[in-house]
Amino acid sequence: MRRSVTVVATVVTLGALIGIGIFSDSQHILTLSIQTMVLAALASSWNILGGFAGQISLGHAAFFGLGALIARELWLGGTSLAVAVVVAVAVTSVTSAVVGVPMLRFREIYFAIGTLALGVAVFITAGNLWPGISSLPAEALRNYDFTGPYFMALGVLVVAVVVSIWLKRSKVGLGMMTVRDDEEAAKATGVDVFAHKMIAFVVSASLAALAGSAFAYFSVSYYPNFPFSVIWTLEAILVVFIGGVGTIVGPLLGAVFFIVGRDALPTDIDEFQVVLFGLLFIVVVLLLPGGLIEAADRLAPSKKRETPRPQQTNRQQDKGKELT
Amino acid sequence: MSSQLILQSLVSGILVGGIYGLVALGLALAFGVLKVLDVAHGELVMLGGYASFFAFTYWGLDPFASMPLVFVVMFGFGLGLYLLLFRYVTRTEIRTRIKNSLLISFGLVLVLQALAVRFFTADERTISTAYSFEAFTIGPVRVPVVRLAGLVVAVVAAVALEWMMSRTRFGRALRATSEDWTRAALTGVNVRRVYLIAFAISAALAGIAGSMVSLGYSVSPNIGLGWTLNALIVVVLAGLGSMRGIVVAGVFLGLVESLAGVWIGGQYREVAALVLFLVILSFRPQGFFGRAHA
């Protein structure tokens, strides 16, 4: 029952997305869709490390930026797009594996602070090394067509989701969730904690680089250090938690909610939107740790829940320890 | 490289480090006692900076004269923040507590920053007083008055905090709570009140740090993250939970940045400090003054 619903929903969503890509002429809709899909892919990639493996990274933008940087430089330099993307993802995955060795030795809060420090250091360095704005050449600008970037973003999103689903069902993914829920218990049951964190870290970074290369292909002009900005990390985390951390659909739902919501809100006061999303995020963390997904589940309580979600297990553990 | 330049950058580094220590004091208090990681601490510094800027602009109050006022205002703001938000976080078990406080304070960063842009505009503000550009010279070295004042305020605040922690009844409750809140509660400490006051003091310390920032540096809505990151580095270097080494660790960070600015180039001073921080964290995660496995 539940499975068939999922299949139908997937087919309909994918069909609708392909349909928009082929038939829509509205630049507005195409731009919003591309932004949503890139953010959803980035959020899904963060979710693998943060939601599945429980390692809160605040430096995720470093990999998004690295992917964007390499893909853009190669592509504008004349390499074919496919090669540029493959190289970008490959270089980022190797880099993340190297960086992961010292980073993953940091636990919990140290990991968050360490990745934040790394992200900021990379951001400043990128700004120093590539100070000039990166724009598409006039020729490409005149013939700019949304179809290419649109389907690339869709492809990237599909890859991110498929990898997430596969991970969630695989033994490796189970290992990650064990590490997230209780590192000591994971160790005791024979799970190689470091290896599982490392896989999550590298897969997450590679998918972020993939999302970054979609951003690089789509964007007309930006400063090369912009994709390295901590804003991307923050938006990814916001989206993941609003949607539902540790789930497959959560990051996607969160991204749609975020981009469409931002578009629908009055634009004359930009700050108003940020305040609203910031407050919503706080409310979700405090009151609805499962995000929108959990809210939907609560509204339709007859459905069986597949796997327990991270926050809930924590909350149950905490019950006995509450201050009275 | 002239020795005068190095000497000057050593002095500048120490003075800057004073402010780093001052910003980090509040963060260390919140983390040490409440086990709450408030990444919006830099935003509280920003608000304190604005408070003192507006007190100067509209009432002509000197930032040193308005400092007690800023302290009180930010103390009140801290009370409000705790009652509205962090109260719910401190009810959970330590691991969830750190994670959730990180997350909600990150939401708070977005909110406070956006509100600051809305109400205070994105302009950079600096207080310029009659003595803003005064400096006295010791031999070849120039010492700007306002930065020296920042270091003095940091040291005074650290000593006052230390005195409160070690000599007062409230300080004893504070230490007991930070060591083990369940046992503190069992011996009759009102843990919730300790949390509330500790968080408010943390915000108030951020506020007076902001006063010094608006005087010696500048205030704009987006300065928060930079100060938070510096403060986090200082707190980790000193050792999580250790209050004593904070100003020393702050001065260390200031020195590293300053010397890196001379040797590697100004645009890489922060990068050098961040990389050095990561290296130190790798080899000595308990910090300079913390105990191993603390």
Coordinates of C-alpha atoms in Angstrom, one line a residue:
Chain A
M1 CA 0.0 0.0 0.0
R2 CA 2.5 2.5 1.2
R3 CA 5.0 1.3 -1.4
S4 CA 2.6 1.8 -4.3
V5 CA 1.8 5.3 -3.1
T6 CA 5.5 6.1 -3.1
V7 CA 6.0 4.7 -6.6
V8 CA 3.0 6.7 -8.0
A9 CA 4.2 9.9 -6.2
T10 CA 7.7 9.5 -7.6
V11 CA 6.5 8.8 -11.2
V12 CA 4.1 11.8 -11.1
T13 CA 6.7 14.2 -9.6
L14 CA 9.3 13.1 -12.1
G15 CA 6.9 13.3 -15.0
A16 CA 5.8 16.8 -13.9
L17 CA 9.4 17.9 -13.6
I18 CA 10.3 16.6 -17.1
G19 CA 7.1 18.2 -18.4
I20 CA 8.0 21.6 -17.0
G21 CA 11.5 21.3 -18.5
I22 CA 10.1 20.6 -22.0
F23 CA 7.0 22.7 -22.2
S24 CA 7.5 25.7 -19.9
D25 CA 8.5 28.9 -21.5
S26 CA 8.3 30.9 -18.3
Q27 CA 11.8 32.0 -17.2
H28 CA 10.5 32.6 -13.8
I29 CA 9.2 29.1 -13.3
L30 CA 12.4 27.5 -14.8
T31 CA 14.7 29.6 -12.7
L32 CA 12.8 28.7 -9.5
S33 CA 12.7 25.1 -10.4
I34 CA 16.5 25.0 -11.1
Q35 CA 17.2 26.8 -7.8
T36 CA 14.9 24.4 -6.0
M37 CA 16.5 21.3 -7.5
V38 CA 20.1 22.5 -6.9
L39 CA 19.2 23.4 -3.3
A40 CA 17.4 20.0 -2.8
A41 CA 20.4 18.2 -4.1
L42 CA 22.7 20.1 -1.8
A43 CA 20.4 19.5 1.1
S44 CA 20.2 15.8 0.3
S45 CA 24.0 15.6 0.3
W46 CA 24.2 17.4 3.7
N47 CA 21.5 15.0 4.9
I48 CA 23.7 12.0 4.2
L49 CA 26.4 13.2 6.5
G50 CA 24.2 15.1 9.0
G51 CA 21.0 13.1 8.9
F52 CA 22.2 9.6 8.3
A53 CA 25.6 9.6 10.0
G54 CA 24.7 12.3 12.5
Q55 CA 27.8 14.5 11.9
I56 CA 26.7 18.1 11.9
S57 CA 29.0 19.8 9.3
L58 CA 29.1 23.6 9.1
G59 CA 31.6 23.6 6.3
H60 CA 29.6 21.8 3.6
A61 CA 29.8 24.8 1.3
A62 CA 33.5 24.2 0.8
F63 CA 32.7 21.1 -1.3
F64 CA 29.8 22.8 -3.1
G65 CA 32.1 25.6 -4.0
L66 CA 35.0 23.4 -5.0
G67 CA 32.7 21.5 -7.4
A68 CA 31.3 24.8 -8.8
L69 CA 34.8 26.2 -9.2
I70 CA 36.4 23.3 -11.0
A71 CA 33.4 22.6 -13.3
R72 CA 33.1 26.2 -14.2
E73 CA 36.8 26.8 -14.9
L74 CA 37.1 23.7 -17.0
W75 CA 33.8 24.2 -18.9
L76 CA 34.5 27.9 -19.7
G77 CA 38.0 26.8 -20.6
G78 CA 36.6 24.7 -23.4
T79 CA 36.3 21.2 -21.9
S80 CA 33.0 19.5 -22.5
L81 CA 30.5 19.8 -19.7
A82 CA 30.4 16.1 -19.0
V83 CA 34.2 15.9 -18.5
A84 CA 34.2 19.0 -16.4
V85 CA 31.6 17.7 -14.1
V86 CA 33.2 14.3 -13.7
V87 CA 36.6 15.9 -13.0
A88 CA 35.0 18.3 -10.5
V89 CA 33.3 15.5 -8.6
A90 CA 36.4 13.2 -8.7
V91 CA 38.7 15.9 -7.4
T92 CA 36.3 16.9 -4.7
S93 CA 35.8 13.3 -3.6
V94 CA 39.6 12.8 -3.3
T95 CA 40.0 16.1 -1.5
S96 CA 37.2 15.3 0.9
A97 CA 38.8 11.9 1.7
V98 CA 42.1 13.6 2.5
V99 CA 40.5 16.4 4.5
G100 CA 38.2 13.9 6.2
V101 CA 41.1 12.1 7.9
P102 CA 41.8 14.9 10.4
M103 CA 38.2 16.3 10.4
L104 CA 36.5 13.1 11.3
R105 CA 38.8 12.6 14.3
F106 CA 36.9 15.6 15.8
R107 CA 33.8 14.4 17.6
E108 CA 30.4 16.1 17.8
I109 CA 30.8 19.8 18.7
Y110 CA 34.5 19.8 17.7
F111 CA 33.5 18.4 14.3
A112 CA 31.0 21.3 13.9
I113 CA 33.5 23.9 14.9
G114 CA 36.3 22.3 12.9
T115 CA 34.3 22.1 9.7
L116 CA 33.1 25.7 10.2
A117 CA 36.7 26.9 10.6
L118 CA 37.7 24.9 7.4
G119 CA 34.8 26.3 5.5
V120 CA 35.6 29.9 6.4
A121 CA 39.3 29.4 5.6
V122 CA 38.5 27.9 2.2
F123 CA 36.0 30.7 1.5
I124 CA 38.6 33.4 2.3
T125 CA 41.3 31.7 0.2
A126 CA 39.0 31.3 -2.8
G127 CA 38.2 35.0 -2.6
N128 CA 41.9 35.8 -2.5
L129 CA 42.8 33.5 -5.4
W130 CA 39.9 34.3 -7.7
P131 CA 38.9 37.9 -7.0
G132 CA 37.4 38.6 -10.3
I133 CA 33.7 38.0 -11.3
S134 CA 33.1 34.9 -13.4
S135 CA 30.7 35.6 -16.3
L136 CA 29.5 33.6 -19.3
P137 CA 31.0 34.9 -22.5
A138 CA 28.8 37.2 -24.5
E139 CA 28.2 34.6 -27.1
A140 CA 26.9 32.0 -24.7
L141 CA 24.8 34.7 -23.0
R142 CA 23.0 35.6 -26.2
N143 CA 22.1 32.0 -26.8
Y144 CA 21.3 31.2 -23.1
D145 CA 18.8 28.4 -22.9
F146 CA 17.3 27.2 -19.7
T147 CA 16.7 23.6 -21.0
G148 CA 20.3 22.5 -20.5
P149 CA 20.7 23.7 -16.9
Y150 CA 17.3 22.6 -16.1
F151 CA 17.8 19.0 -17.1
M152 CA 21.3 19.0 -15.6
A153 CA 19.8 20.1 -12.3
L154 CA 17.1 17.5 -12.5
G155 CA 19.7 14.8 -13.3
V156 CA 21.9 15.9 -10.3
L157 CA 18.9 15.8 -8.1
V158 CA 17.9 12.3 -9.3
V159 CA 21.5 11.1 -8.6
A160 CA 21.4 12.6 -5.1
V161 CA 18.1 11.0 -4.3
V162 CA 18.9 7.6 -5.7
V163 CA 22.2 7.6 -3.8
S164 CA 20.3 8.6 -0.6
I165 CA 17.7 5.8 -1.1
W166 CA 20.3 3.2 -1.9
L167 CA 22.4 4.3 1.2
K168 CA 19.4 4.2 3.5
R169 CA 18.6 0.7 2.5
S170 CA 22.1 -0.7 2.4
K171 CA 24.1 -2.2 5.2
V172 CA 26.5 0.8 5.0
G173 CA 23.6 3.2 5.6
L174 CA 22.4 1.2 8.5
G175 CA 25.9 1.3 9.9
M176 CA 25.9 5.1 9.5
M177 CA 22.6 5.4 11.5
T178 CA 24.0 3.2 14.2
V179 CA 27.0 5.5 14.4
R180 CA 24.6 8.5 14.6
D181 CA 22.4 7.0 17.4
D182 CA 25.2 5.6 19.6
E183 CA 28.8 5.5 18.7
E184 CA 29.9 3.3 21.5
A185 CA 27.1 0.8 20.8
A186 CA 28.1 0.8 17.1
K187 CA 31.7 0.1 18.0
A188 CA 30.6 -2.7 20.4
T189 CA 28.5 -4.4 17.6
G190 CA 31.4 -4.4 15.2
V191 CA 30.6 -1.3 13.1
D192 CA 33.8 0.4 12.0
V193 CA 32.8 3.9 13.1
F194 CA 35.6 5.8 11.3
A195 CA 35.0 4.0 8.0
H196 CA 31.3 4.7 8.1
K197 CA 31.8 8.4 8.9
M198 CA 34.4 8.6 6.1
I199 CA 32.0 7.0 3.5
A200 CA 29.3 9.4 4.6
F201 CA 31.7 12.4 4.4
V202 CA 33.0 11.5 0.9
V203 CA 29.7 10.6 -0.6
S204 CA 28.2 13.8 0.9
A205 CA 31.0 16.0 -0.4
S206 CA 30.9 14.4 -3.9
L207 CA 27.1 15.0 -4.2
A208 CA 27.6 18.6 -3.0
A209 CA 30.2 19.0 -5.7
L210 CA 27.7 17.7 -8.2
A211 CA 25.2 20.2 -7.0
G212 CA 27.9 22.8 -7.2
S213 CA 28.6 22.0 -10.9
A214 CA 24.9 22.3 -11.7
F215 CA 25.0 25.8 -10.1
A216 CA 28.1 26.7 -12.1
Y217 CA 26.5 25.6 -15.3
F218 CA 23.2 27.5 -14.6
S219 CA 24.5 30.8 -13.3
V220 CA 25.2 33.7 -15.6
S221 CA 27.7 35.5 -13.4
Y222 CA 28.9 35.3 -9.8
Y223 CA 32.1 35.8 -7.8
P224 CA 33.9 32.5 -7.7
N225 CA 34.0 32.5 -3.9
F226 CA 30.2 32.9 -3.6
P227 CA 29.4 29.1 -3.8
F228 CA 31.9 28.7 -0.9
S229 CA 29.9 31.1 1.3
V230 CA 28.6 29.7 4.5
I231 CA 25.1 30.8 3.4
W232 CA 24.9 27.6 1.3
T233 CA 25.6 25.5 4.3
L234 CA 23.1 27.3 6.4
E235 CA 20.4 27.1 3.7
A236 CA 21.0 23.4 3.3
I237 CA 20.7 22.8 7.0
L238 CA 17.6 25.0 7.2
V239 CA 15.9 23.0 4.4
V240 CA 16.9 19.6 5.8
F241 CA 15.5 20.3 9.2
I242 CA 12.3 22.1 8.0
G243 CA 11.6 19.1 5.7
G244 CA 12.7 16.3 8.0
V245 CA 16.2 15.4 9.0
G246 CA 17.4 11.8 8.2
T247 CA 14.6 11.1 5.6
I248 CA 14.7 10.9 1.9
V249 CA 11.8 13.2 1.1
G250 CA 12.5 15.8 3.8
P251 CA 15.3 17.7 2.1
L252 CA 13.2 17.8 -1.2
L253 CA 10.1 19.0 0.6
G254 CA 12.1 21.5 2.6
A255 CA 13.7 22.9 -0.6
V256 CA 10.4 23.3 -2.4
F257 CA 8.9 25.0 0.7
F258 CA 11.9 27.3 1.1
I259 CA 12.3 28.5 -2.5
V260 CA 8.6 28.7 -3.4
G261 CA 7.8 30.3 0.0
R262 CA 10.6 32.8 -0.5
D263 CA 9.2 33.6 -3.9
A264 CA 5.6 33.9 -2.7
L265 CA 6.4 36.2 0.2
P266 CA 6.5 40.0 -0.5
T267 CA 9.8 40.9 -2.0
D268 CA 9.9 44.5 -0.9
I269 CA 11.2 43.5 2.5
D270 CA 13.8 40.8 1.9
E271 CA 14.6 40.7 5.6
F272 CA 11.1 39.7 6.4
Q273 CA 11.5 36.4 4.6
V274 CA 14.7 35.6 6.4
V275 CA 13.2 36.4 9.8
L276 CA 10.2 34.2 9.0
F277 CA 12.3 31.2 7.8
G278 CA 14.7 31.6 10.8
L279 CA 11.7 31.6 13.2
L280 CA 10.2 28.6 11.4
F281 CA 13.4 26.8 11.7
I282 CA 13.7 27.4 15.4
V283 CA 10.1 26.3 15.9
V284 CA 10.8 23.1 13.9
V285 CA 13.9 22.3 15.9
L286 CA 12.1 22.9 19.2
L287 CA 8.7 21.5 18.6
L288 CA 8.7 19.4 15.5
P289 CA 12.1 17.6 15.4
G290 CA 10.8 15.4 12.5
G291 CA 10.1 18.4 10.3
L292 CA 7.2 18.7 7.8
I293 CA 7.3 15.0 7.1
E294 CA 6.5 14.3 10.7
A295 CA 3.8 16.9 10.6
A296 CA 2.3 15.1 7.6
D297 CA 2.6 11.7 9.4
R298 CA 0.8 13.1 12.4
L299 CA -2.1 14.3 10.3
A300 CA -2.4 10.8 8.8
P301 CA -1.5 8.6 11.7
S302 CA -2.8 5.4 10.2
K303 CA 0.3 5.0 8.1
K304 CA 3.1 2.9 9.5
R305 CA 6.4 4.6 10.1
E306 CA 9.3 2.9 8.4
T307 CA 12.3 3.7 10.5
P308 CA 12.6 5.7 13.7
R309 CA 14.0 9.1 13.1
P310 CA 17.1 10.5 15.0
Q311 CA 15.5 13.3 16.9
Q312 CA 12.7 11.1 18.2
T313 CA 15.0 8.5 19.6
N314 CA 16.9 11.3 21.4
R315 CA 13.7 12.7 22.8
Q316 CA 12.6 9.4 24.1
Q317 CA 16.0 8.9 25.8
D318 CA 15.7 12.3 27.3
K319 CA 12.4 11.8 28.8
G320 CA 13.7 10.3 32.0
K321 CA 16.3 13.0 32.3
E322 CA 14.2 16.0 32.1
L323 CA 14.6 18.7 34.7
T324 CA 11.7 18.9 37.0
Chain B
M1 CA 61.8 42.6 8.1
S2 CA 62.4 45.4 10.5
S3 CA 62.3 44.5 14.2
Q4 CA 60.1 47.6 14.7
L5 CA 57.4 46.2 12.4
I6 CA 57.5 42.9 14.3
L7 CA 57.4 44.7 17.6
Q8 CA 54.5 46.8 16.5
S9 CA 52.5 43.8 15.2
L10 CA 53.2 41.9 18.5
V11 CA 51.7 44.8 20.4
S12 CA 48.7 45.1 18.0
G13 CA 48.2 41.4 18.2
I14 CA 48.0 41.5 22.0
L15 CA 45.6 44.4 22.0
V16 CA 43.3 42.8 19.4
G17 CA 43.5 39.5 21.3
G18 CA 42.0 41.3 24.3
I19 CA 38.8 41.9 22.4
Y20 CA 38.8 38.3 21.2
G21 CA 39.1 37.2 24.8
L22 CA 36.3 39.5 25.9
V23 CA 34.0 38.2 23.2
A24 CA 34.9 34.6 24.1
L25 CA 34.3 35.0 27.9
G26 CA 30.5 35.0 27.5
L27 CA 30.5 32.1 25.1
A28 CA 32.7 30.1 27.4
L29 CA 30.4 30.8 30.3
A30 CA 27.3 29.7 28.4
F31 CA 29.1 26.6 27.2
G32 CA 30.8 25.8 30.5
V33 CA 27.7 26.1 32.6
L34 CA 24.7 25.4 30.4
K35 CA 26.5 23.1 27.9
V36 CA 24.8 25.2 25.3
L37 CA 26.6 26.3 22.2
D38 CA 25.3 29.7 21.2
V39 CA 26.5 30.5 17.7
A40 CA 24.4 33.7 17.9
H41 CA 26.9 35.1 20.4
G42 CA 28.5 37.2 17.7
E43 CA 25.0 38.7 17.0
L44 CA 24.8 39.6 20.6
V45 CA 28.1 41.4 20.3
M46 CA 26.6 43.2 17.3
L47 CA 23.5 44.3 19.2
G48 CA 25.7 45.5 22.1
G49 CA 27.7 47.5 19.5
Y50 CA 24.6 49.1 18.2
A51 CA 23.3 49.9 21.6
S52 CA 26.4 51.7 22.4
F53 CA 26.6 53.4 19.0
F54 CA 23.0 54.7 19.3
A55 CA 23.6 55.8 22.9
F56 CA 26.5 57.8 21.6
T57 CA 24.7 59.2 18.6
Y58 CA 21.4 60.2 20.2
W59 CA 22.3 60.9 23.8
G60 CA 26.0 61.8 23.3
L61 CA 26.9 59.1 25.9
D62 CA 30.5 58.1 25.8
P63 CA 30.8 54.3 25.2
F64 CA 32.5 53.9 28.5
A65 CA 29.7 55.8 30.3
S66 CA 27.1 53.7 28.5
M67 CA 28.8 50.4 29.2
P68 CA 26.9 49.7 32.4
L69 CA 23.7 50.6 30.5
V70 CA 24.6 48.2 27.6
F71 CA 25.4 45.6 30.2
V72 CA 22.0 45.9 31.8
V73 CA 20.1 46.0 28.5
M74 CA 21.9 43.0 27.1
F75 CA 21.4 41.2 30.4
G76 CA 17.7 41.7 30.0
F77 CA 17.9 40.6 26.4
G78 CA 19.7 37.4 27.5
L79 CA 17.0 36.8 30.1
G80 CA 14.4 37.1 27.3
L81 CA 16.3 34.8 25.0
Y82 CA 16.7 32.2 27.6
L83 CA 13.1 32.2 28.7
L84 CA 11.9 32.2 25.1
L85 CA 14.3 29.7 23.5
F86 CA 17.2 28.2 25.4
R87 CA 15.0 27.1 28.4
Y88 CA 13.6 24.4 26.2
V89 CA 17.0 23.2 25.1
T90 CA 18.5 22.9 28.6
R91 CA 15.8 20.4 29.5
T92 CA 17.3 17.8 27.2
E93 CA 20.3 15.5 27.7
I94 CA 23.8 16.8 27.0
R95 CA 24.3 15.6 23.4
T96 CA 20.9 16.7 22.2
R97 CA 21.4 19.9 24.1
I98 CA 24.6 20.9 22.3
K99 CA 23.1 19.9 18.9
N100 CA 19.8 21.7 19.4
S101 CA 21.3 24.8 20.9
L102 CA 23.7 24.9 17.9
L103 CA 20.7 24.7 15.5
I104 CA 18.3 27.1 17.2
S105 CA 21.0 29.7 17.8
F106 CA 21.9 29.3 14.1
G107 CA 18.2 30.2 13.3
L108 CA 18.6 33.1 15.7
V109 CA 21.7 34.3 13.7
L110 CA 19.5 34.6 10.6
V111 CA 16.7 36.4 12.5
L112 CA 18.9 38.9 14.4
Q113 CA 20.9 39.6 11.3
A114 CA 17.9 40.3 9.2
L115 CA 16.3 42.4 11.9
A116 CA 19.5 44.4 12.2
V117 CA 19.5 45.1 8.5
R118 CA 15.9 46.1 8.6
F119 CA 16.1 48.5 11.6
F120 CA 19.7 49.6 11.6
T121 CA 20.5 49.4 7.8
A122 CA 23.5 47.6 6.4
D123 CA 25.8 50.6 6.9
E124 CA 29.0 50.2 8.9
R125 CA 29.0 52.2 12.1
T126 CA 31.9 53.3 14.2
I127 CA 31.9 55.5 17.2
S128 CA 34.4 58.3 16.8
T129 CA 35.1 60.2 20.0
A130 CA 37.7 62.8 20.7
Y131 CA 40.2 60.2 21.8
S132 CA 39.4 57.6 19.0
F133 CA 42.6 58.3 17.1
E134 CA 44.8 59.0 20.1
A135 CA 47.8 56.8 20.8
F136 CA 50.8 57.0 22.9
T137 CA 54.2 55.8 21.9
I138 CA 56.5 53.6 23.8
G139 CA 59.8 53.7 22.1
P140 CA 59.1 52.8 18.5
V141 CA 55.7 51.2 19.2
R142 CA 52.4 52.9 18.8
V143 CA 49.6 52.0 21.2
P144 CA 46.1 53.1 20.2
V145 CA 44.2 54.2 23.3
V146 CA 40.8 52.6 22.4
R147 CA 42.4 49.2 21.7
L148 CA 44.3 49.3 25.0
A149 CA 41.0 50.1 26.7
G150 CA 39.6 47.0 25.1
L151 CA 42.3 44.8 26.6
V152 CA 41.8 46.5 30.0
V153 CA 38.0 45.9 29.9
A154 CA 38.7 42.3 28.9
V155 CA 41.0 41.8 31.9
V156 CA 38.7 43.5 34.3
A157 CA 35.7 41.4 33.1
A158 CA 37.7 38.2 33.3
V159 CA 38.9 39.1 36.9
A160 CA 35.4 40.0 37.9
L161 CA 34.0 36.8 36.5
E162 CA 36.6 34.8 38.2
W163 CA 35.9 36.6 41.5
M164 CA 32.2 35.9 41.1
M165 CA 32.8 32.2 40.3
S166 CA 35.1 31.6 43.2
R167 CA 34.0 33.9 45.9
T168 CA 30.2 34.4 45.8
R169 CA 27.4 32.1 46.8
F170 CA 26.0 32.3 43.3
G171 CA 29.4 31.4 41.8
R172 CA 29.5 28.3 43.9
A173 CA 26.1 27.3 42.6
L174 CA 27.3 28.0 39.1
R175 CA 30.4 25.8 39.5
A176 CA 28.4 23.0 41.0
T177 CA 25.8 23.2 38.2
S178 CA 28.5 23.1 35.5
E179 CA 30.1 20.1 37.0
D180 CA 27.0 18.0 37.4
W181 CA 23.6 19.6 37.4
T182 CA 21.7 16.6 38.8
R183 CA 23.9 16.5 41.9
A184 CA 23.7 20.3 42.1
A185 CA 19.9 20.1 42.0
L186 CA 19.9 17.4 44.7
T187 CA 21.9 19.6 47.0
G188 CA 19.4 22.4 46.7
V189 CA 20.8 24.5 43.9
N190 CA 18.1 26.1 41.9
V191 CA 19.5 24.9 38.6
R192 CA 17.0 26.7 36.4
R193 CA 17.8 30.0 38.0
V194 CA 21.5 29.4 37.6
Y195 CA 21.0 28.7 33.9
L196 CA 18.9 31.8 33.5
I197 CA 21.4 34.1 35.2
A198 CA 24.4 32.5 33.6
F199 CA 23.0 32.9 30.1
A200 CA 22.0 36.5 30.9
I201 CA 25.6 37.3 32.1
S202 CA 26.9 35.7 28.9
A203 CA 24.7 38.0 26.8
A204 CA 25.7 41.0 28.9
L205 CA 29.4 40.2 28.4
A206 CA 28.8 40.0 24.7
G207 CA 27.1 43.4 25.0
I208 CA 30.1 45.1 26.6
A209 CA 32.4 43.4 24.1
G210 CA 30.1 45.0 21.5
S211 CA 30.7 48.4 23.1
M212 CA 34.4 47.9 22.6
V213 CA 33.9 46.6 19.0
S214 CA 31.9 49.7 18.1
L215 CA 34.7 51.9 19.5
G216 CA 37.8 50.2 18.2
Y217 CA 36.4 48.5 15.1
S218 CA 33.1 48.8 13.4
V219 CA 29.6 47.4 13.7
S220 CA 27.4 46.2 10.9
P221 CA 24.6 43.5 10.7
N222 CA 26.9 40.9 9.3
I223 CA 29.9 41.1 11.8
G224 CA 28.4 38.3 14.0
L225 CA 29.8 35.2 12.4
G226 CA 33.4 36.4 12.3
W227 CA 33.3 37.2 16.0
T228 CA 31.5 34.0 16.9
L229 CA 34.1 32.0 15.0
N230 CA 37.0 33.8 16.7
A231 CA 35.3 33.3 20.1
L232 CA 34.8 29.6 19.3
I233 CA 38.5 29.2 18.4
V234 CA 39.5 31.0 21.6
V235 CA 37.1 28.9 23.8
V236 CA 38.4 25.6 22.2
L237 CA 42.1 26.7 22.5
A238 CA 41.6 27.5 26.2
G239 CA 39.8 24.2 26.6
L240 CA 36.1 23.8 26.7
G241 CA 34.8 24.5 30.1
S242 CA 37.9 26.3 31.2
M243 CA 37.3 30.0 32.1
R244 CA 40.7 30.9 33.3
G245 CA 42.7 30.7 30.1
I246 CA 40.2 32.6 27.9
V247 CA 42.0 36.0 27.8
V248 CA 45.4 34.3 27.4
A249 CA 44.0 32.2 24.5
G250 CA 42.4 35.4 23.0
V251 CA 45.8 37.1 23.1
F252 CA 47.4 34.1 21.5
L253 CA 44.9 34.2 18.6
G254 CA 45.5 37.9 18.2
L255 CA 49.2 37.4 18.1
V256 CA 49.0 34.6 15.5
E257 CA 46.8 36.7 13.2
S258 CA 49.0 39.7 13.6
L259 CA 52.2 37.9 12.9
A260 CA 50.6 36.0 10.0
G261 CA 49.6 39.3 8.6
V262 CA 53.2 40.4 8.6
W263 CA 54.8 37.2 7.3
I264 CA 52.2 35.8 5.0
G265 CA 50.2 38.9 4.0
G266 CA 47.2 40.6 5.4
Q267 CA 44.7 38.7 3.3
Y268 CA 45.7 35.4 4.8
R269 CA 45.9 36.4 8.4
E270 CA 42.5 34.7 9.3
V271 CA 43.3 31.7 7.1
A272 CA 46.6 31.2 8.9
A273 CA 44.8 31.4 12.3
L274 CA 42.1 29.0 11.2
V275 CA 44.6 26.4 9.9
L276 CA 46.8 26.7 13.0
F277 CA 43.6 26.3 15.1
L278 CA 42.7 23.1 13.2
V279 CA 46.3 21.7 13.7
I280 CA 46.2 22.5 17.4
L281 CA 42.7 20.9 17.7
S282 CA 44.0 17.8 16.0
F283 CA 46.9 17.3 18.5
R284 CA 45.5 18.8 21.6
P285 CA 41.7 18.7 21.5
Q286 CA 41.4 19.5 25.2
G287 CA 43.0 22.9 24.6
F288 CA 45.9 24.6 26.4
F289 CA 44.3 24.7 29.8
G290 CA 41.7 21.9 29.7
R291 CA 42.2 18.5 31.2
A292 CA 42.3 15.5 29.0
H293 CA 38.9 13.7 28.7
A294 CA 37.3 16.6 30.6

